[in-house]
Amino acid sequence: MSMPGSEPAELPDGPYHIENPETGHVFPRPLVKIAFQIMLNAGSRNGAMKALRKEGVTSVDAELLLTLLEEKHSGVSDKLYRGHTWGRLLQNLDSRIAESVILEMLKRNEVVLPIHDSFIVKAAAENLLRRQMDLVLTDYVNRRHDPFEVVKQG
């Protein structure tokens, strides 16, 4: 996983594939996504542990999951457990990137339906959508290294 201002990481199995190296157990993807969001929004590791326990995760599994996520995403570890500011900033940045993708597709007379963290387009427009997503993301990463500045610029 890469955040603006950091080097992209190669994650061939995806950012949410977390496997216990001792048992081979793979944590469910929805749980891993929730855990990562918690890590971005919690003010401390202890706060993240408490939030995961509220989600029904045992203390042992919560500790292991946080540790494995920290290891997998070590390139952005300094952005974790910083409270709501960073999580909200990334949500705002994500929505700006999504809006830019939609506007670029509309310029090409392609209708885009955003659903949560995905886009739906006609099958014939899939490659165009992928290209636009890559171009918009590259533009944000290359031109706007400081995500705080992106939000301030409006």
GROMACS .gro file of N, CA and C in nm:
model
  462
    1MET      N    1   0.085  -0.117   0.000
    1MET     CA    2   0.000   0.000   0.000
    1MET      C    3   0.088   0.122   0.000
    2SER      N    4   0.043   0.221  -0.070
    2SER     CA    5   0.120   0.343  -0.081
    2SER      C    6   0.031   0.462  -0.051
    3MET      N    7   0.086   0.558   0.018
    3MET     CA    8   0.014   0.682   0.043
    3MET      C    9   0.092   0.793  -0.023
    4PRO      N   10   0.022   0.902  -0.058
    4PRO     CA   11   0.094   1.013  -0.121
    4PRO      C   12   0.217   1.051  -0.040
    5GLY      N   13   0.326   1.071  -0.112
    5GLY     CA   14   0.450   1.110  -0.047
    5GLY      C   15   0.535   0.990  -0.006
    6SER      N   16   0.487   0.868  -0.033
    6SER     CA   17   0.567   0.749  -0.001
    6SER      C   18   0.588   0.669  -0.128
    7GLU      N   19   0.686   0.582  -0.125
    7GLU     CA   20   0.713   0.499  -0.241
    7GLU      C   21   0.609   0.387  -0.249
    8PRO      N   22   0.558   0.358  -0.369
    8PRO     CA   23   0.462   0.248  -0.383
    8PRO      C   24   0.526   0.116  -0.344
    9ALA      N   25   0.449   0.032  -0.282
    9ALA     CA   26   0.497  -0.099  -0.242
    9ALA      C   27   0.441  -0.205  -0.337
   10GLU      N   28   0.516  -0.308  -0.359
   10GLU     CA   29   0.469  -0.420  -0.439
   10GLU      C   30   0.398  -0.518  -0.345
   11LEU      N   31   0.268  -0.534  -0.365
   11LEU     CA   32   0.189  -0.625  -0.283
   11LEU      C   33   0.114  -0.719  -0.376
   12PRO      N   34   0.182  -0.822  -0.428
   12PRO     CA   35   0.120  -0.908  -0.529
   12PRO      C   36  -0.006  -0.979  -0.480
   13ASP      N   37  -0.017  -1.000  -0.350
   13ASP     CA   38  -0.135  -1.067  -0.298
   13ASP      C   39  -0.239  -0.968  -0.247
   14GLY      N   40  -0.217  -0.839  -0.268
   14GLY     CA   41  -0.313  -0.737  -0.229
   14GLY      C   42  -0.285  -0.683  -0.090
   15PRO      N   43  -0.334  -0.562  -0.064
   15PRO     CA   44  -0.306  -0.496   0.064
   15PRO      C   45  -0.379  -0.558   0.182
   16TYR      N   46  -0.484  -0.635   0.155
   16TYR     CA   47  -0.565  -0.688   0.265
   16TYR      C   48  -0.548  -0.839   0.283
   17HIS      N   49  -0.452  -0.897   0.217
   17HIS     CA   50  -0.425  -1.040   0.236
   17HIS      C   51  -0.327  -1.055   0.352
   18ILE      N   52  -0.380  -1.100   0.465
   18ILE     CA   53  -0.297  -1.116   0.585
   18ILE      C   54  -0.308  -1.261   0.631
   19GLU      N   55  -0.192  -1.325   0.636
   19GLU     CA   56  -0.185  -1.467   0.672
   19GLU      C   57  -0.098  -1.486   0.795
   20ASN      N   58  -0.148  -1.568   0.887
   20ASN     CA   59  -0.069  -1.603   1.006
   20ASN      C   60   0.045  -1.693   0.959
   21PRO      N   61   0.170  -1.649   0.974
   21PRO     CA   62   0.283  -1.728   0.923
   21PRO      C   63   0.301  -1.862   0.995
   22GLU      N   64   0.250  -1.870   1.116
   22GLU     CA   65   0.267  -1.995   1.192
   22GLU      C   66   0.163  -2.100   1.156
   23THR      N   67   0.039  -2.056   1.129
   23THR     CA   68  -0.069  -2.152   1.105
   23THR      C   69  -0.116  -2.155   0.961
   24GLY      N   70  -0.085  -2.051   0.884
   24GLY     CA   71  -0.134  -2.042   0.748
   24GLY      C   72  -0.276  -1.988   0.739
   25HIS      N   73  -0.337  -1.960   0.854
   25HIS     CA   74  -0.473  -1.904   0.856
   25HIS      C   75  -0.473  -1.766   0.790
   26VAL      N   76  -0.566  -1.745   0.698
   26VAL     CA   77  -0.581  -1.615   0.632
   26VAL      C   78  -0.697  -1.543   0.698
   27PHE      N   79  -0.668  -1.422   0.747
   27PHE     CA   80  -0.773  -1.341   0.809
   27PHE      C   81  -0.874  -1.302   0.701
   28PRO      N   82  -1.002  -1.301   0.735
   28PRO     CA   83  -1.104  -1.261   0.636
   28PRO      C   84  -1.079  -1.118   0.588
   29ARG      N   85  -1.088  -1.098   0.457
   29ARG     CA   86  -1.061  -0.968   0.397
   29ARG      C   87  -1.145  -0.856   0.459
   30PRO      N   88  -1.277  -0.875   0.481
   30PRO     CA   89  -1.354  -0.766   0.542
   30PRO      C   90  -1.300  -0.725   0.680
   31LEU      N   91  -1.254  -0.822   0.759
   31LEU     CA   92  -1.197  -0.791   0.890
   31LEU      C   93  -1.067  -0.714   0.876
   32VAL      N   94  -0.984  -0.753   0.781
   32VAL     CA   95  -0.856  -0.685   0.760
   32VAL      C   96  -0.880  -0.540   0.716
   33LYS      N   97  -0.978  -0.519   0.629
   33LYS     CA   98  -1.010  -0.383   0.585
   33LYS      C   99  -1.055  -0.298   0.704
   34ILE      N  100  -1.141  -0.354   0.788
   34ILE     CA  101  -1.187  -0.282   0.907
   34ILE      C  102  -1.069  -0.251   0.998
   35ALA      N  103  -0.983  -0.350   1.018
   35ALA     CA  104  -0.867  -0.332   1.106
   35ALA      C  105  -0.778  -0.219   1.054
   36PHE      N  106  -0.755  -0.215   0.923
   36PHE     CA  107  -0.669  -0.110   0.869
   36PHE      C  108  -0.733   0.028   0.886
   37GLN      N  109  -0.862   0.037   0.864
   37GLN     CA  110  -0.932   0.164   0.886
   37GLN      C  111  -0.922   0.208   1.032
   38ILE      N  112  -0.935   0.111   1.121
   38ILE     CA  113  -0.921   0.141   1.264
   38ILE      C  114  -0.781   0.193   1.293
   39MET      N  115  -0.679   0.131   1.234
   39MET     CA  116  -0.541   0.173   1.256
   39MET      C  117  -0.519   0.317   1.206
   40LEU      N  118  -0.586   0.353   1.097
   40LEU     CA  119  -0.572   0.488   1.043
   40LEU      C  120  -0.643   0.592   1.130
   41ASN      N  121  -0.747   0.551   1.199
   41ASN     CA  122  -0.829   0.647   1.274
   41ASN      C  123  -0.806   0.645   1.424
   42ALA      N  124  -0.750   0.538   1.477
   42ALA     CA  125  -0.728   0.529   1.622
   42ALA      C  126  -0.614   0.621   1.665
   43GLY      N  127  -0.626   0.672   1.786
   43GLY     CA  128  -0.523   0.760   1.839
   43GLY      C  129  -0.404   0.687   1.896
   44SER      N  130  -0.417   0.555   1.914
   44SER     CA  131  -0.308   0.475   1.970
   44SER      C  132  -0.330   0.328   1.932
   45ARG      N  133  -0.225   0.250   1.948
   45ARG     CA  134  -0.237   0.107   1.921
   45ARG      C  135  -0.334   0.043   2.019
   46ASN      N  136  -0.328   0.088   2.144
   46ASN     CA  137  -0.420   0.036   2.244
   46ASN      C  138  -0.566   0.068   2.205
   47GLY      N  139  -0.589   0.188   2.153
   47GLY     CA  140  -0.722   0.224   2.106
   47GLY      C  141  -0.768   0.136   1.992
   48ALA      N  142  -0.676   0.101   1.903
   48ALA     CA  143  -0.708   0.011   1.792
   48ALA      C  144  -0.743  -0.128   1.845
   49MET      N  145  -0.668  -0.174   1.943
   49MET     CA  146  -0.698  -0.304   2.005
   49MET      C  147  -0.839  -0.305   2.062
   50LYS      N  148  -0.875  -0.200   2.134
   50LYS     CA  149  -1.008  -0.191   2.194
   50LYS      C  150  -1.117  -0.191   2.087
   51ALA      N  151  -1.092  -0.117   1.980
   51ALA     CA  152  -1.190  -0.110   1.871
   51ALA      C  153  -1.208  -0.246   1.804
   52LEU      N  154  -1.099  -0.320   1.785
   52LEU     CA  155  -1.110  -0.453   1.726
   52LEU      C  156  -1.183  -0.549   1.819
   53ARG      N  157  -1.159  -0.538   1.948
   53ARG     CA  158  -1.231  -0.622   2.044
   53ARG      C  159  -1.381  -0.594   2.038
   54LYS      N  160  -1.418  -0.467   2.018
   54LYS     CA  161  -1.559  -0.432   2.002
   54LYS      C  162  -1.619  -0.495   1.876
   55GLU      N  163  -1.534  -0.522   1.778
   55GLU     CA  164  -1.577  -0.588   1.655
   55GLU      C  165  -1.587  -0.740   1.673
   56GLY      N  166  -1.556  -0.788   1.794
   56GLY     CA  167  -1.566  -0.931   1.822
   56GLY      C  168  -1.439  -1.009   1.801
   57VAL      N  169  -1.328  -0.940   1.783
   57VAL     CA  170  -1.199  -1.005   1.762
   57VAL      C  171  -1.136  -1.031   1.899
   58THR      N  172  -1.081  -1.151   1.919
   58THR     CA  173  -1.016  -1.181   2.046
   58THR      C  174  -0.891  -1.095   2.061
   59SER      N  175  -0.846  -1.078   2.183
   59SER     CA  176  -0.725  -0.998   2.209
   59SER      C  177  -0.605  -1.057   2.136
   60VAL      N  178  -0.593  -1.189   2.135
   60VAL     CA  179  -0.479  -1.255   2.071
   60VAL      C  180  -0.483  -1.230   1.920
   61ASP      N  181  -0.601  -1.249   1.859
   61ASP     CA  182  -0.611  -1.226   1.714
   61ASP      C  183  -0.593  -1.078   1.679
   62ALA      N  184  -0.645  -0.990   1.763
   62ALA     CA  185  -0.630  -0.846   1.738
   62ALA      C  186  -0.482  -0.807   1.741
   63GLU      N  187  -0.411  -0.855   1.840
   63GLU     CA  188  -0.267  -0.826   1.852
   63GLU      C  189  -0.192  -0.877   1.729
   64LEU      N  190  -0.221  -1.001   1.690
   64LEU     CA  191  -0.154  -1.061   1.575
   64LEU      C  192  -0.189  -0.985   1.447
   65LEU      N  193  -0.317  -0.955   1.428
   65LEU     CA  194  -0.359  -0.886   1.307
   65LEU      C  195  -0.293  -0.748   1.295
   66LEU      N  196  -0.291  -0.672   1.404
   66LEU     CA  197  -0.226  -0.541   1.401
   66LEU      C  198  -0.077  -0.554   1.369
   67THR      N  199  -0.012  -0.650   1.431
   67THR     CA  200   0.131  -0.670   1.407
   67THR      C  201   0.158  -0.706   1.261
   68LEU      N  202   0.079  -0.797   1.206
   68LEU     CA  203   0.099  -0.839   1.067
   68LEU      C  204   0.068  -0.725   0.970
   69LEU      N  205  -0.035  -0.646   1.000
   69LEU     CA  206  -0.065  -0.530   0.915
   69LEU      C  207   0.046  -0.426   0.923
   70GLU      N  208   0.098  -0.403   1.042
   70GLU     CA  209   0.210  -0.308   1.057
   70GLU      C  210   0.331  -0.354   0.978
   71GLU      N  211   0.359  -0.483   0.980
   71GLU     CA  212   0.473  -0.537   0.906
   71GLU      C  213   0.450  -0.525   0.755
   72LYS      N  214   0.331  -0.562   0.711
   72LYS     CA  215   0.302  -0.559   0.568
   72LYS      C  216   0.307  -0.416   0.513
   73HIS      N  217   0.259  -0.321   0.594
   73HIS     CA  218   0.251  -0.183   0.550
   73HIS      C  219   0.351  -0.095   0.624
   74SER      N  220   0.471  -0.148   0.642
   74SER     CA  221   0.574  -0.076   0.718
   74SER      C  222   0.610   0.058   0.653
   75GLY      N  223   0.591   0.070   0.525
   75GLY     CA  224   0.622   0.194   0.455
   75GLY      C  225   0.534   0.312   0.495
   76VAL      N  226   0.420   0.283   0.557
   76VAL     CA  227   0.330   0.390   0.600
   76VAL      C  228   0.303   0.382   0.750
   77SER      N  229   0.387   0.311   0.820
   77SER     CA  230   0.363   0.289   0.964
   77SER      C  231   0.359   0.420   1.043
   78ASP      N  232   0.430   0.522   0.994
   78ASP     CA  233   0.428   0.650   1.066
   78ASP      C  234   0.295   0.723   1.052
   79LYS      N  235   0.207   0.673   0.966
   79LYS     CA  236   0.075   0.735   0.947
   79LYS      C  237  -0.033   0.666   1.031
   80LEU      N  238   0.003   0.557   1.097
   80LEU     CA  239  -0.095   0.480   1.174
   80LEU      C  240  -0.106   0.534   1.316
   81TYR      N  241  -0.222   0.513   1.375
   81TYR     CA  242  -0.249   0.549   1.515
   81TYR      C  243  -0.229   0.699   1.541
   82ARG      N  244  -0.269   0.781   1.446
   82ARG     CA  245  -0.253   0.926   1.462
   82ARG      C  246  -0.385   0.997   1.487
   83GLY      N  247  -0.490   0.920   1.508
   83GLY     CA  248  -0.619   0.982   1.534
   83GLY      C  249  -0.697   1.009   1.407
   84HIS      N  250  -0.813   1.065   1.424
   84HIS     CA  251  -0.907   1.084   1.313
   84HIS      C  252  -0.855   1.175   1.203
   85THR      N  253  -0.762   1.262   1.232
   85THR     CA  254  -0.716   1.357   1.132
   85THR      C  255  -0.666   1.288   1.007
   86TRP      N  256  -0.579   1.191   1.021
   86TRP     CA  257  -0.521   1.125   0.905
   86TRP      C  258  -0.624   1.041   0.831
   87GLY      N  259  -0.706   0.967   0.905
   87GLY     CA  260  -0.809   0.886   0.842
   87GLY      C  261  -0.908   0.970   0.763
   88ARG      N  262  -0.951   1.080   0.821
   88ARG     CA  263  -1.044   1.169   0.750
   88ARG      C  264  -0.978   1.233   0.630
   89LEU      N  265  -0.853   1.268   0.643
   89LEU     CA  266  -0.779   1.326   0.531
   89LEU      C  267  -0.776   1.228   0.414
   90LEU      N  268  -0.745   1.103   0.443
   90LEU     CA  269  -0.738   1.004   0.335
   90LEU      C  270  -0.875   0.978   0.273
   91GLN      N  271  -0.980   0.979   0.354
   91GLN     CA  272  -1.114   0.963   0.299
   91GLN      C  273  -1.147   1.079   0.206
   92ASN      N  274  -1.109   1.200   0.247
   92ASN     CA  275  -1.133   1.316   0.163
   92ASN      C  276  -1.055   1.306   0.033
   93LEU      N  277  -0.930   1.268   0.043
   93LEU     CA  278  -0.846   1.253  -0.076
   93LEU      C  279  -0.903   1.144  -0.168
   94ASP      N  280  -0.947   1.034  -0.110
   94ASP     CA  281  -1.006   0.926  -0.188
   94ASP      C  282  -1.129   0.975  -0.263
   95SER      N  283  -1.212   1.055  -0.197
   95SER     CA  284  -1.333   1.104  -0.265
   95SER      C  285  -1.297   1.201  -0.377
   96ARG      N  286  -1.192   1.281  -0.359
   96ARG     CA  287  -1.148   1.372  -0.465
   96ARG      C  288  -1.096   1.294  -0.586
   97ILE      N  289  -1.022   1.189  -0.560
   97ILE     CA  290  -0.970   1.106  -0.670
   97ILE      C  291  -1.086   1.040  -0.743
   98ALA      N  292  -1.181   0.985  -0.668
   98ALA     CA  293  -1.299   0.921  -0.730
   98ALA      C  294  -1.377   1.022  -0.813
   99GLU      N  295  -1.395   1.142  -0.760
   99GLU     CA  296  -1.467   1.245  -0.834
   99GLU      C  297  -1.394   1.278  -0.965
  100SER      N  298  -1.263   1.288  -0.960
  100SER     CA  299  -1.186   1.318  -1.080
  100SER      C  300  -1.201   1.207  -1.184
  101VAL      N  301  -1.201   1.082  -1.140
  101VAL     CA  302  -1.220   0.970  -1.233
  101VAL      C  303  -1.357   0.980  -1.298
  102ILE      N  304  -1.460   1.005  -1.218
  102ILE     CA  305  -1.596   1.014  -1.272
  102ILE      C  306  -1.606   1.129  -1.373
  103LEU      N  307  -1.550   1.245  -1.340
  103LEU     CA  308  -1.556   1.359  -1.431
  103LEU      C  309  -1.481   1.332  -1.562
  104GLU      N  310  -1.366   1.266  -1.552
  104GLU     CA  311  -1.291   1.231  -1.674
  104GLU      C  312  -1.371   1.133  -1.761
  105MET      N  313  -1.438   1.039  -1.698
  105MET     CA  314  -1.520   0.944  -1.775
  105MET      C  315  -1.640   1.015  -1.838
  106LEU      N  316  -1.702   1.108  -1.766
  106LEU     CA  317  -1.816   1.181  -1.821
  106LEU      C  318  -1.774   1.267  -1.941
  107LYS      N  319  -1.652   1.321  -1.938
  107LYS     CA  320  -1.601   1.396  -2.054
  107LYS      C  321  -1.595   1.309  -2.178
  108ARG      N  322  -1.585   1.179  -2.156
  108ARG     CA  323  -1.577   1.083  -2.267
  108ARG      C  324  -1.714   1.016  -2.292
  109ASN      N  325  -1.818   1.078  -2.237
  109ASN     CA  326  -1.956   1.030  -2.252
  109ASN      C  327  -1.976   0.888  -2.200
  110GLU      N  328  -1.906   0.855  -2.095
  110GLU     CA  329  -1.923   0.725  -2.030
  110GLU      C  330  -1.986   0.747  -1.893
  111VAL      N  331  -2.091   0.675  -1.866
  111VAL     CA  332  -2.159   0.684  -1.737
  111VAL      C  333  -2.088   0.593  -1.637
  112VAL      N  334  -2.066   0.645  -1.517
  112VAL     CA  335  -1.999   0.570  -1.411
  112VAL      C  336  -2.089   0.568  -1.289
  113LEU      N  337  -2.108   0.451  -1.233
  113LEU     CA  338  -2.184   0.437  -1.110
  113LEU      C  339  -2.087   0.402  -0.998
  114PRO      N  340  -2.062   0.495  -0.905
  114PRO     CA  341  -1.974   0.461  -0.793
  114PRO      C  342  -2.051   0.383  -0.687
  115ILE      N  343  -1.993   0.274  -0.643
  115ILE     CA  344  -2.050   0.192  -0.537
  115ILE      C  345  -1.941   0.168  -0.434
  116HIS      N  346  -1.956   0.228  -0.317
  116HIS     CA  347  -1.862   0.214  -0.206
  116HIS      C  348  -1.719   0.245  -0.253
  117ASP      N  349  -1.639   0.143  -0.279
  117ASP     CA  350  -1.501   0.167  -0.322
  117ASP      C  351  -1.476   0.111  -0.462
  118SER      N  352  -1.582   0.107  -0.543
  118SER     CA  353  -1.573   0.053  -0.679
  118SER      C  354  -1.648   0.143  -0.776
  119PHE      N  355  -1.626   0.117  -0.904
  119PHE     CA  356  -1.701   0.184  -1.010
  119PHE      C  357  -1.764   0.078  -1.099
  120ILE      N  358  -1.884   0.107  -1.146
  120ILE     CA  359  -1.950   0.020  -1.242
  120ILE      C  360  -1.962   0.098  -1.372
  121VAL      N  361  -1.917   0.036  -1.481
  121VAL     CA  362  -1.929   0.094  -1.615
  121VAL      C  363  -1.973  -0.017  -1.711
  122LYS      N  364  -2.012   0.024  -1.832
  122LYS     CA  365  -2.040  -0.075  -1.936
  122LYS      C  366  -1.913  -0.158  -1.957
  123ALA      N  367  -1.930  -0.283  -1.992
  123ALA     CA  368  -1.815  -0.370  -2.014
  123ALA      C  369  -1.719  -0.311  -2.117
  124ALA      N  370  -1.773  -0.247  -2.219
  124ALA     CA  371  -1.690  -0.189  -2.324
  124ALA      C  372  -1.604  -0.073  -2.273
  125ALA      N  373  -1.640  -0.014  -2.160
  125ALA     CA  374  -1.566   0.101  -2.105
  125ALA      C  375  -1.470   0.061  -1.994
  126GLU      N  376  -1.459  -0.069  -1.965
  126GLU     CA  377  -1.375  -0.112  -1.852
  126GLU      C  378  -1.229  -0.070  -1.869
  127ASN      N  379  -1.172  -0.091  -1.986
  127ASN     CA  380  -1.030  -0.055  -2.005
  127ASN      C  381  -1.010   0.096  -1.996
  128LEU      N  382  -1.104   0.173  -2.050
  128LEU     CA  383  -1.096   0.318  -2.039
  128LEU      C  384  -1.102   0.360  -1.892
  129LEU      N  385  -1.191   0.301  -1.815
  129LEU     CA  386  -1.200   0.332  -1.672
  129LEU      C  387  -1.069   0.301  -1.602
  130ARG      N  388  -1.011   0.185  -1.628
  130ARG     CA  389  -0.883   0.149  -1.564
  130ARG      C  390  -0.774   0.250  -1.599
  131ARG      N  391  -0.769   0.291  -1.726
  131ARG     CA  392  -0.669   0.390  -1.767
  131ARG      C  393  -0.691   0.523  -1.695
  132GLN      N  394  -0.817   0.566  -1.687
  132GLN     CA  395  -0.847   0.692  -1.620
  132GLN      C  396  -0.812   0.685  -1.471
  133MET      N  397  -0.841   0.572  -1.409
  133MET     CA  398  -0.806   0.556  -1.267
  133MET      C  399  -0.656   0.568  -1.249
  134ASP      N  400  -0.579   0.501  -1.334
  134ASP     CA  401  -0.433   0.508  -1.326
  134ASP      C  402  -0.382   0.651  -1.349
  135LEU      N  403  -0.438   0.718  -1.451
  135LEU     CA  404  -0.394   0.854  -1.482
  135LEU      C  405  -0.425   0.951  -1.369
  136VAL      N  406  -0.546   0.943  -1.315
  136VAL     CA  407  -0.584   1.035  -1.207
  136VAL      C  408  -0.499   1.009  -1.083
  137LEU      N  409  -0.483   0.883  -1.046
  137LEU     CA  410  -0.402   0.852  -0.928
  137LEU      C  411  -0.258   0.898  -0.948
  138THR      N  412  -0.201   0.872  -1.064
  138THR     CA  413  -0.065   0.915  -1.093
  138THR      C  414  -0.054   1.067  -1.083
  139ASP      N  415  -0.153   1.137  -1.134
  139ASP     CA  416  -0.153   1.283  -1.126
  139ASP      C  417  -0.152   1.329  -0.980
  140TYR      N  418  -0.236   1.270  -0.896
  140TYR     CA  419  -0.239   1.310  -0.755
  140TYR      C  420  -0.108   1.279  -0.685
  141VAL      N  421  -0.052   1.164  -0.714
  141VAL     CA  422   0.072   1.124  -0.646
  141VAL      C  423   0.189   1.209  -0.694
  142ASN      N  424   0.198   1.232  -0.824
  142ASN     CA  425   0.312   1.305  -0.879
  142ASN      C  426   0.306   1.456  -0.854
  143ARG      N  427   0.190   1.516  -0.864
  143ARG     CA  428   0.180   1.661  -0.852
  143ARG      C  429   0.153   1.708  -0.710
  144ARG      N  430   0.096   1.623  -0.630
  144ARG     CA  431   0.049   1.667  -0.498
  144ARG      C  432   0.104   1.575  -0.391
  145HIS      N  433   0.230   1.592  -0.361
  145HIS     CA  434   0.296   1.501  -0.268
  145HIS      C  435   0.242   1.510  -0.126
  146ASP      N  436   0.197   1.626  -0.086
  146ASP     CA  437   0.148   1.643   0.051
  146ASP      C  438  -0.004   1.640   0.052
  147PRO      N  439  -0.064   1.531   0.099
  147PRO     CA  440  -0.211   1.523   0.096
  147PRO      C  441  -0.278   1.631   0.178
  148PHE      N  442  -0.211   1.683   0.280
  148PHE     CA  443  -0.269   1.792   0.357
  148PHE      C  444  -0.286   1.914   0.267
  149GLU      N  445  -0.190   1.938   0.176
  149GLU     CA  446  -0.200   2.050   0.083
  149GLU      C  447  -0.314   2.030  -0.016
  150VAL      N  448  -0.338   1.906  -0.057
  150VAL     CA  449  -0.447   1.878  -0.150
  150VAL      C  450  -0.579   1.923  -0.089
  151VAL      N  451  -0.599   1.891   0.038
  151VAL     CA  452  -0.723   1.926   0.105
  151VAL      C  453  -0.732   2.077   0.125
  152LYS      N  454  -0.620   2.141   0.161
  152LYS     CA  455  -0.621   2.285   0.183
  152LYS      C  456  -0.651   2.361   0.053
  153GLN      N  457  -0.601   2.306  -0.060
  153GLN     CA  458  -0.620   2.373  -0.188
  153GLN      C  459  -0.765   2.369  -0.234
  154GLY      N  460  -0.840   2.269  -0.185
  154GLY     CA  461  -0.981   2.258  -0.219
  154GLY      C  462  -0.996   2.231  -0.363
   0.00000   0.00000   0.00000
